[in-house]
C-alpha positions as a printed NumPy array, in Angstrom:
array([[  6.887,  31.544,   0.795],
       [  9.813,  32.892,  -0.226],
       [ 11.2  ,  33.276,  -3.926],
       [  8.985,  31.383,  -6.984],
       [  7.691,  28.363,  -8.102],
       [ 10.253,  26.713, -11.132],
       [  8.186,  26.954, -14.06 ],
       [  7.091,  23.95 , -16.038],
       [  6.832,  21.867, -12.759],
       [  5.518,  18.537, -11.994],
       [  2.873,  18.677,  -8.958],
       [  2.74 ,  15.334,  -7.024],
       [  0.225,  15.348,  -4.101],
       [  1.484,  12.118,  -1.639],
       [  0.99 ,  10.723,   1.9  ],
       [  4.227,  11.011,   3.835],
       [  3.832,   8.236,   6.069],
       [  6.344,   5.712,   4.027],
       [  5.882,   2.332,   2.081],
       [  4.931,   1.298,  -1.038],
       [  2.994,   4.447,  -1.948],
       [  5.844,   6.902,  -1.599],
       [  8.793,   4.31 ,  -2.621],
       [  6.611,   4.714,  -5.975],
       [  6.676,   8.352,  -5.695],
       [ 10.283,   8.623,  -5.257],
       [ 10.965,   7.257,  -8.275],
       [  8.295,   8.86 , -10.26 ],
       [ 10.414,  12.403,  -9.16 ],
       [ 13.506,  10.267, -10.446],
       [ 11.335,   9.469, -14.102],
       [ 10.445,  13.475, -14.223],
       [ 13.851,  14.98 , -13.197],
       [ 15.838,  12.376, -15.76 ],
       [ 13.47 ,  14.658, -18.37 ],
       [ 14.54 ,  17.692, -17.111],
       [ 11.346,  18.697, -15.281],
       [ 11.326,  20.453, -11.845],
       [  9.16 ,  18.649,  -9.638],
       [  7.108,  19.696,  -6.523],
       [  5.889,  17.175,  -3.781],
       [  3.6  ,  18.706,  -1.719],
       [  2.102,  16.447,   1.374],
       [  1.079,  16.705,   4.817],
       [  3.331,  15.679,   8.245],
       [  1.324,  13.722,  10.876],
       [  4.374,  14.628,  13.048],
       [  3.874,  18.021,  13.118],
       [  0.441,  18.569,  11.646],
       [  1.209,  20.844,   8.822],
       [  2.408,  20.144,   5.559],
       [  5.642,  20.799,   3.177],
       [  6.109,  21.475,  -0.274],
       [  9.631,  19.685,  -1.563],
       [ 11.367,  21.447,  -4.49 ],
       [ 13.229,  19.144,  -7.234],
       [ 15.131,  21.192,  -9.673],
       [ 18.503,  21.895, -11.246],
       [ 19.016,  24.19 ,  -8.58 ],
       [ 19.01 ,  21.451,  -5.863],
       [ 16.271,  20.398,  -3.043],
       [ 14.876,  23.095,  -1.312],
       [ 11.478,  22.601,   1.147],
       [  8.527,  25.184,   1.976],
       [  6.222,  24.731,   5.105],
       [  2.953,  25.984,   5.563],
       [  0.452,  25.634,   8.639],
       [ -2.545,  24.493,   6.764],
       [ -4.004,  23.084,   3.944],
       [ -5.31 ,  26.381,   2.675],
       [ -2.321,  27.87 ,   2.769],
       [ -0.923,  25.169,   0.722],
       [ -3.103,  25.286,  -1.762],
       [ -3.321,  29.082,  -1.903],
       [  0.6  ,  29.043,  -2.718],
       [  0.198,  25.878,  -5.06 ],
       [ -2.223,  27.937,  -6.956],
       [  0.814,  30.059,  -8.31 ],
       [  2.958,  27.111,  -9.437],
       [  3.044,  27.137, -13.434],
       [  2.765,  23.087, -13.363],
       [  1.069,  21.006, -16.917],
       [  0.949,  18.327, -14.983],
       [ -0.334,  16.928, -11.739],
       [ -0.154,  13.615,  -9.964],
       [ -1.977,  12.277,  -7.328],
       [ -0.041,   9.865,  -5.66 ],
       [ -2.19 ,   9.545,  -2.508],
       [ -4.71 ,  11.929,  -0.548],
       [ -4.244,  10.168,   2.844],
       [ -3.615,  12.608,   5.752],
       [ -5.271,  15.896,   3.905],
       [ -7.462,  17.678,   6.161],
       [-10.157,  17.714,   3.949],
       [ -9.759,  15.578,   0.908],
       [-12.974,  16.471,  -1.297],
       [-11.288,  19.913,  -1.132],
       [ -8.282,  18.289,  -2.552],
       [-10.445,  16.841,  -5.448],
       [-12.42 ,  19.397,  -6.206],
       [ -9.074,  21.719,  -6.389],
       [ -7.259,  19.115,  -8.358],
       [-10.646,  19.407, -10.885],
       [-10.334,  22.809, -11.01 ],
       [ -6.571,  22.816, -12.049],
       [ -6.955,  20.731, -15.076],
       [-10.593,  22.734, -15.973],
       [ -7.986,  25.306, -16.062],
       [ -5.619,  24.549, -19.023],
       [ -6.636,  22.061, -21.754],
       [ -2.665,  21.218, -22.165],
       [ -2.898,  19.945, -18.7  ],
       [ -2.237,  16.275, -17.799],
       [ -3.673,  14.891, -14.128],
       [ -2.783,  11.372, -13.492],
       [ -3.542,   9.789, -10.297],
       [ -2.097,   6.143,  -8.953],
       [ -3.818,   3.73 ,  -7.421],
       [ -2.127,   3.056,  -4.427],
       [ -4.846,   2.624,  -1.83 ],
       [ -9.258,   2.843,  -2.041],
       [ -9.505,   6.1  ,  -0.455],
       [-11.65 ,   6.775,  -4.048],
       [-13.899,   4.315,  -2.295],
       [-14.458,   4.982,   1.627],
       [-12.085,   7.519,   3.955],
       [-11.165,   3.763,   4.868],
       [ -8.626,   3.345,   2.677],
       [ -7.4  ,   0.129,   3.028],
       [-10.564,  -1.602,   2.881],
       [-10.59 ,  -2.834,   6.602],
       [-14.008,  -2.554,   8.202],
       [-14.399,  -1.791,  12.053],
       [-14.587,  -5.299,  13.003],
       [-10.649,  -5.636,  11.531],
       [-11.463,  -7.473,   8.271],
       [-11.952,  -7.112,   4.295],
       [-14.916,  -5.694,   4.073],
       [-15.659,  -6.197,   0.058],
       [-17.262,  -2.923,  -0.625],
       [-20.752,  -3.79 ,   0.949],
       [-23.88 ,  -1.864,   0.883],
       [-23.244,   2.022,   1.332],
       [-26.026,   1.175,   4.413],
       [-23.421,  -1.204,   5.919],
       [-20.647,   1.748,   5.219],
       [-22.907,   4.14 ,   6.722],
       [-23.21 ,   2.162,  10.103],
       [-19.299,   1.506,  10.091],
       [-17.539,   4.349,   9.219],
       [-17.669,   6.005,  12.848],
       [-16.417,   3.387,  14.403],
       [-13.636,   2.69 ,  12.362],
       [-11.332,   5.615,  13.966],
       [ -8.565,   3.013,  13.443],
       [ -8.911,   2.526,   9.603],
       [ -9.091,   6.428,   8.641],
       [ -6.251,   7.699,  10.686],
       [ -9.185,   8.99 ,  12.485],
       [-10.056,  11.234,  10.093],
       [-13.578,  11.981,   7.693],
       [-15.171,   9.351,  10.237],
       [-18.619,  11.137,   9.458],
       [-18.478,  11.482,   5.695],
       [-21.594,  10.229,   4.453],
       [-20.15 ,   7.837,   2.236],
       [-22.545,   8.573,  -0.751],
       [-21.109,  12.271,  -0.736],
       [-17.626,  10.817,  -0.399],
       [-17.858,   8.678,  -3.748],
       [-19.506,  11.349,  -5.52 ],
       [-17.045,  13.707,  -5.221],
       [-14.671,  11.257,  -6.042],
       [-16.405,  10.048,  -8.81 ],
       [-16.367,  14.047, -10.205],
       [-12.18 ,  13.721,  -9.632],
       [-12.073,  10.216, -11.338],
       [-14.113,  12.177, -14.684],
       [-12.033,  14.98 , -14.796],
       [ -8.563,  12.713, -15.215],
       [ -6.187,  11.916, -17.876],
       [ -4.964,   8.675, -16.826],
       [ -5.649,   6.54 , -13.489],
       [ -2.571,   4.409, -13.376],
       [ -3.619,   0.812, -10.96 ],
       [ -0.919,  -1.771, -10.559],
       [ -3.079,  -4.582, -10.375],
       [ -6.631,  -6.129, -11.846],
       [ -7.542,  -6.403,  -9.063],
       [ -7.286,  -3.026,  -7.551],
       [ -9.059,  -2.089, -10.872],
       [-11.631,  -3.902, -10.404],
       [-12.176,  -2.875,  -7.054],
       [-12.752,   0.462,  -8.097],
       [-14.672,  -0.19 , -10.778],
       [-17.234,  -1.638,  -7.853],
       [-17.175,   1.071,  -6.303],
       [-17.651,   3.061,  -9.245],
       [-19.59 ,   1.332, -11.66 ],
       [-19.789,   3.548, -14.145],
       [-16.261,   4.913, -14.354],
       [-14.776,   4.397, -18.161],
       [-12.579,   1.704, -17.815],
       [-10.317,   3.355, -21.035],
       [ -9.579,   5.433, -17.923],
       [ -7.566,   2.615, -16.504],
       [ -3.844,   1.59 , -17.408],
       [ -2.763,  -1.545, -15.38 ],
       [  0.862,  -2.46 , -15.269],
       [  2.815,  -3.928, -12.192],
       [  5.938,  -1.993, -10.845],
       [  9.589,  -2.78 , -12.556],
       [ 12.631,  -3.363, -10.829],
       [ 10.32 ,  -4.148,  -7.61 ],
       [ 12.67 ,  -7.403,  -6.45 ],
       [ 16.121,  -5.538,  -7.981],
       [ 18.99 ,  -6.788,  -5.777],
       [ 17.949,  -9.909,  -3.658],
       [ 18.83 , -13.297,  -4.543],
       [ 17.997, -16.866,  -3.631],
       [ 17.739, -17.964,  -0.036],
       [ 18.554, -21.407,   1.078],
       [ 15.733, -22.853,   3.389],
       [ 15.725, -23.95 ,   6.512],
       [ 14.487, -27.471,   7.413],
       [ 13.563, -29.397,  10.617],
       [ 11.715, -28.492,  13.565],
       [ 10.343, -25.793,  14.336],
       [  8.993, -24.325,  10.57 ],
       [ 10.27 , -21.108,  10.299],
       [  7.608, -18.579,   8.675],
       [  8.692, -15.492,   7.824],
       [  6.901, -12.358,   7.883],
       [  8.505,  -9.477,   6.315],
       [  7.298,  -5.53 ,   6.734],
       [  6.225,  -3.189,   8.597],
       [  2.594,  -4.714,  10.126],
       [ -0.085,  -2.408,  11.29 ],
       [ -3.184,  -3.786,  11.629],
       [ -4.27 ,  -3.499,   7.565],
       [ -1.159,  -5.732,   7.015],
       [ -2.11 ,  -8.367,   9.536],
       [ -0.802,  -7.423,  12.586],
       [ -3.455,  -9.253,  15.111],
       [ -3.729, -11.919,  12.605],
       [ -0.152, -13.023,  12.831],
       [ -0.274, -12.919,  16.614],
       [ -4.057, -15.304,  16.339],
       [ -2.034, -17.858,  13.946],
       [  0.792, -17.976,  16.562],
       [ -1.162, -18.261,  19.647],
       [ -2.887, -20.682,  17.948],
       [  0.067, -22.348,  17.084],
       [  0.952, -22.13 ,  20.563],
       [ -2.627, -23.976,  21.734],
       [ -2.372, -26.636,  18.635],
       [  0.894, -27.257,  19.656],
       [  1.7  , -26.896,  15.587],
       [  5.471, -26.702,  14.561],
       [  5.07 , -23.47 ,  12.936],
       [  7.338, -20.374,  14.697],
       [  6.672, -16.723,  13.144],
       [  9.18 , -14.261,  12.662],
       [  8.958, -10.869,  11.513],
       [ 11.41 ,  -9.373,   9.512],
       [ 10.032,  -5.751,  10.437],
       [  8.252,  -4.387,  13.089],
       [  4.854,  -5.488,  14.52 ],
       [  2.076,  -2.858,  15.99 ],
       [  0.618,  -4.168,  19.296],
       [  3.524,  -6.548,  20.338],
       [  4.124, -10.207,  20.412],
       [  1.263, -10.805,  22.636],
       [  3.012, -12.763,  24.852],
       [  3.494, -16.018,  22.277],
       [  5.857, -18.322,  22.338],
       [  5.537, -18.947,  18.672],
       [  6.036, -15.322,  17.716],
       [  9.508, -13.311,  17.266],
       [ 10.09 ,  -9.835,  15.949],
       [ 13.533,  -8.841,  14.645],
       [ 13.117,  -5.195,  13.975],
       [ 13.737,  -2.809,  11.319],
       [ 15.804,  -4.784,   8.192],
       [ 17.539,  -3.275,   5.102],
       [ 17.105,  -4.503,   1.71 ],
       [ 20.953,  -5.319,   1.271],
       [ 20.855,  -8.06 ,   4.561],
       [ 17.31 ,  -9.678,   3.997],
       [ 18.5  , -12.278,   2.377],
       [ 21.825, -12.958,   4.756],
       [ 19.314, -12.506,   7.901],
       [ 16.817, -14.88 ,   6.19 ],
       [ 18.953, -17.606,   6.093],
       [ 20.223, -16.896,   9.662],
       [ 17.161, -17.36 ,  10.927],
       [ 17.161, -20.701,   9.242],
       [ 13.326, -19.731,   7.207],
       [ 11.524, -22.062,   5.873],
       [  8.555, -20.136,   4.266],
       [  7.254, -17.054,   4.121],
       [  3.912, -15.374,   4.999],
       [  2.527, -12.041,   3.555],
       [ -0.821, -11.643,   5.92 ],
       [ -2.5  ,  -8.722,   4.699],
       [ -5.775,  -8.816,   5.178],
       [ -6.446,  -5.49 ,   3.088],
       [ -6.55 ,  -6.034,  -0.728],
       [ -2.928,  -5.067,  -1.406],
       [ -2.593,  -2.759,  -4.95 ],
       [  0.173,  -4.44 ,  -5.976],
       [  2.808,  -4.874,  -2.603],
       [  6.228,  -4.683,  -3.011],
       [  7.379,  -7.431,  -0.527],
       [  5.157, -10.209,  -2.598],
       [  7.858,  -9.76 ,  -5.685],
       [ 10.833,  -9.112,  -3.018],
       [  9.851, -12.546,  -1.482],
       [  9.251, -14.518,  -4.873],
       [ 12.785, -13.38 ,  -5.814],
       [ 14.077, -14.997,  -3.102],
       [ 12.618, -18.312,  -4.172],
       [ 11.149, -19.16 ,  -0.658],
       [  7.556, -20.897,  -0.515],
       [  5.353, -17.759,  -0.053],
       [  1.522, -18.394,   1.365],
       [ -0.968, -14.71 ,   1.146],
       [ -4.667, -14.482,   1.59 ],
       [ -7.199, -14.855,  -0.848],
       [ -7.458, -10.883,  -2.248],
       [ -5.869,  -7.865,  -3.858],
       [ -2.767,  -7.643,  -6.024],
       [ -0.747, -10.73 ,  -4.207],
       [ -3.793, -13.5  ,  -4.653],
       [ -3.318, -12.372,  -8.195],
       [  0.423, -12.864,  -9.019],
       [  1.452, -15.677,  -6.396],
       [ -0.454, -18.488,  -8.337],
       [  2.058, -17.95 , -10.793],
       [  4.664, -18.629,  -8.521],
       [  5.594, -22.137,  -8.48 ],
       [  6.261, -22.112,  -4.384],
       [  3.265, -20.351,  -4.352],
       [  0.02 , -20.819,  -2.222],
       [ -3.146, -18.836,  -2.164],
       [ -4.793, -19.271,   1.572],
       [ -8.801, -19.47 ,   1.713],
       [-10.55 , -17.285,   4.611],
       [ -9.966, -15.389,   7.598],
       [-10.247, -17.419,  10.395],
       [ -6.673, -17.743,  11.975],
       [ -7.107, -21.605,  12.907],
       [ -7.86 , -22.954,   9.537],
       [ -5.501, -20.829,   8.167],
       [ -2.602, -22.019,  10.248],
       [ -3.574, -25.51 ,   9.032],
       [ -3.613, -24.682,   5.437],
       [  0.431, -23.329,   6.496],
       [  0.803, -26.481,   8.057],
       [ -0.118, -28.624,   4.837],
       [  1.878, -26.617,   2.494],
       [  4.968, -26.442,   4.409],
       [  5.046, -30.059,   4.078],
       [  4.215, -30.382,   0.907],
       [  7.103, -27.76 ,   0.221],
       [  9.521, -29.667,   2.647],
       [  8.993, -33.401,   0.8  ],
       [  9.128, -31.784,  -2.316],
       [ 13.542, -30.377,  -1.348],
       [ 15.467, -33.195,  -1.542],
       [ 16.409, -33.57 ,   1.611],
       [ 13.704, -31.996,   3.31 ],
       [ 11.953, -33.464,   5.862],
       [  7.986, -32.913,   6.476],
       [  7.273, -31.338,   9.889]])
């Protein structure tokens, strides 16, 4: 690398694969820079399989590349940084190297601070999101049960540490987790989780506050009545966010002959799967949601994760737009949307009792307008 380090730096270790995670990050380099402090975001690139260090600083933006995660961390050694953040580990070659180095920096220095945020459960199995091999919430079972899944869950680890024994994985983890300042989690319920899977981690560890500003921007959207019920889906949906459950409640839809139609705001991994019942719009901005919304004449919306969100972004961006908004029954969205007075919480994982629970509450929410009519 050429040139230094800026001294006094912030160290933030991220994915670089988008959403809520680095939307979080961005404006944690925002917080730090409005202080004066240089920041460094160092994080790999699936594209390319290397990884990048990004310079913040008075100076302007400047970006370093190196070939492997070695050589990252042998130049990261020479940044003078008091504080480190681990935003997310996903996409590090090997991540217990990542947490052991991250120990050894704050060993290092007693003035040093090292935070990490709890956007995802990679503290809990290389399967971050908490989606088992068979595609579904697995609760944090028996480590035997996580023994006998984790190599076949290619799909859930980005194909990566698929033969971590998981017992190893936690422990070194658990040795990160100790060495901390502050574990920041933007939910209960994403504390809790790792509390599970960590029973013995001092909660005074944990600070729990949602994310401000999250629904900055939108406004209210008018509904759309009649037949067919419009349910929106908004995001980008792999299979963690629900992907091949939205297509199962629209085929179903399709064989039930229900009046529900899906729509996705986003884009949707796998395809339509040939429904009838099932559009996708494409990529959206934040500044036309609510215009395109109301174009497509929505009725409801749907957030179908079935990983245990740690907070989710789109639950707030939906709530502000006062449309009746259904999610499953875990994570950070089950916990907020009760609240939510055109909220429903939906009970289970099979697709065609779920698309009747829909059914029922977009007619209760359709008698309840005054000129609504109930599908």
């Amino acid at each position: 690398m050429d040139g230094s380090w800026p001294r006094g730096a912030v160290l933030i270790l991220d994915h670089g694969m988008g959403g809520g995670a680095n939307r979080y990050r961005k404006a944690r380099v925002e917080a730090w820079r409005a202080k004066g402090r240089p920041v460094v975001v160092a994080s790999p690139r699936t594209s390319t399989l290397d990884f990048r260090a990004e310079v913040h600083a008075d100076e302007g933006r400047d970006e370093h590349s190196f070939p492997t995660q070695e050589a990252l961390l042998a130049q990261l050694g020479g940044l003078d940084a008091t504080a480190l953040e681990i935003n997310s580990l996903v996409g590090f070659d090997d991540v217990t190297a990542m947490t052991a180095w991250a120990v050894a920096w704050r060993r290092a220095g007693t003035a040093r601070h090292l935070r990490f945020n709890l956007h995802d459960f990679h503290g809990a199995c290389p399967a971050f999101t908490l989606v088992d091999a068979a595609g579904r919430f697995c609760d944090l079972p028996a480590l035997e049960h996580c023994r006998s899944c984790l190599p076949a869950n290619a799909v859930s680890t980005l194909g990566l540490d698929l033969h971590r024994d998981i017992g190893e994985w936690r422990a070194a983890w658990r040795a990160f987790f100790d060495a901390c300042d502050q574990i920041a989690a933007f939910s209960n319920s994403s504390a809790t989780l790792l509390q599970r899977a960590h029973p013995t981690l001092d909660a005074q560890r944990l600070d729990v506050a949602g994310h401000a500003g999250a629904a900055e921007g939108l406004r209210r959207v008018v509904p759309g009545g009649g037949r067919p019920v419009v349910v929106a889906v908004v995001g980008h949906l792999n299979r963690a966010k629900g992907a091949d459950l939205v297509r199962a409640l629209a085929q179903c839809s399709d064989a039930l002959g229900e009046p529900l139609v899906f729509v996705v705001f986003g884009t949707l991994e796998g395809g339509t799967g040939g429904s009838r019942s099932l559009r996708v719009l494409g990529s959206y901005t934040r500044e036309t949601l609510c215009d395109r919304l109301e174009a497509q004449r929505v009725a409801m919306a749907l957030l179908p994760s079935v990983c245990p969100e740690t907070y989710s972004y789109v639950t707030d961006e939906l709530m502000a737009t006062g449309l009746p908004l259904a999610v499953l029954d875990r994570g950070a969205p089950a916990e907020r949307v009760p609240a939510y007075p055109r909220g429903r919480v939906l009970q289970g994982d099979d697709p065609t009792s779920l698309l009747r629970q829909l059914v029922d509450f977009a007619a209760e929410q359709a008698a309840k307008r005054p000129n609504g009519t109930t599908p």
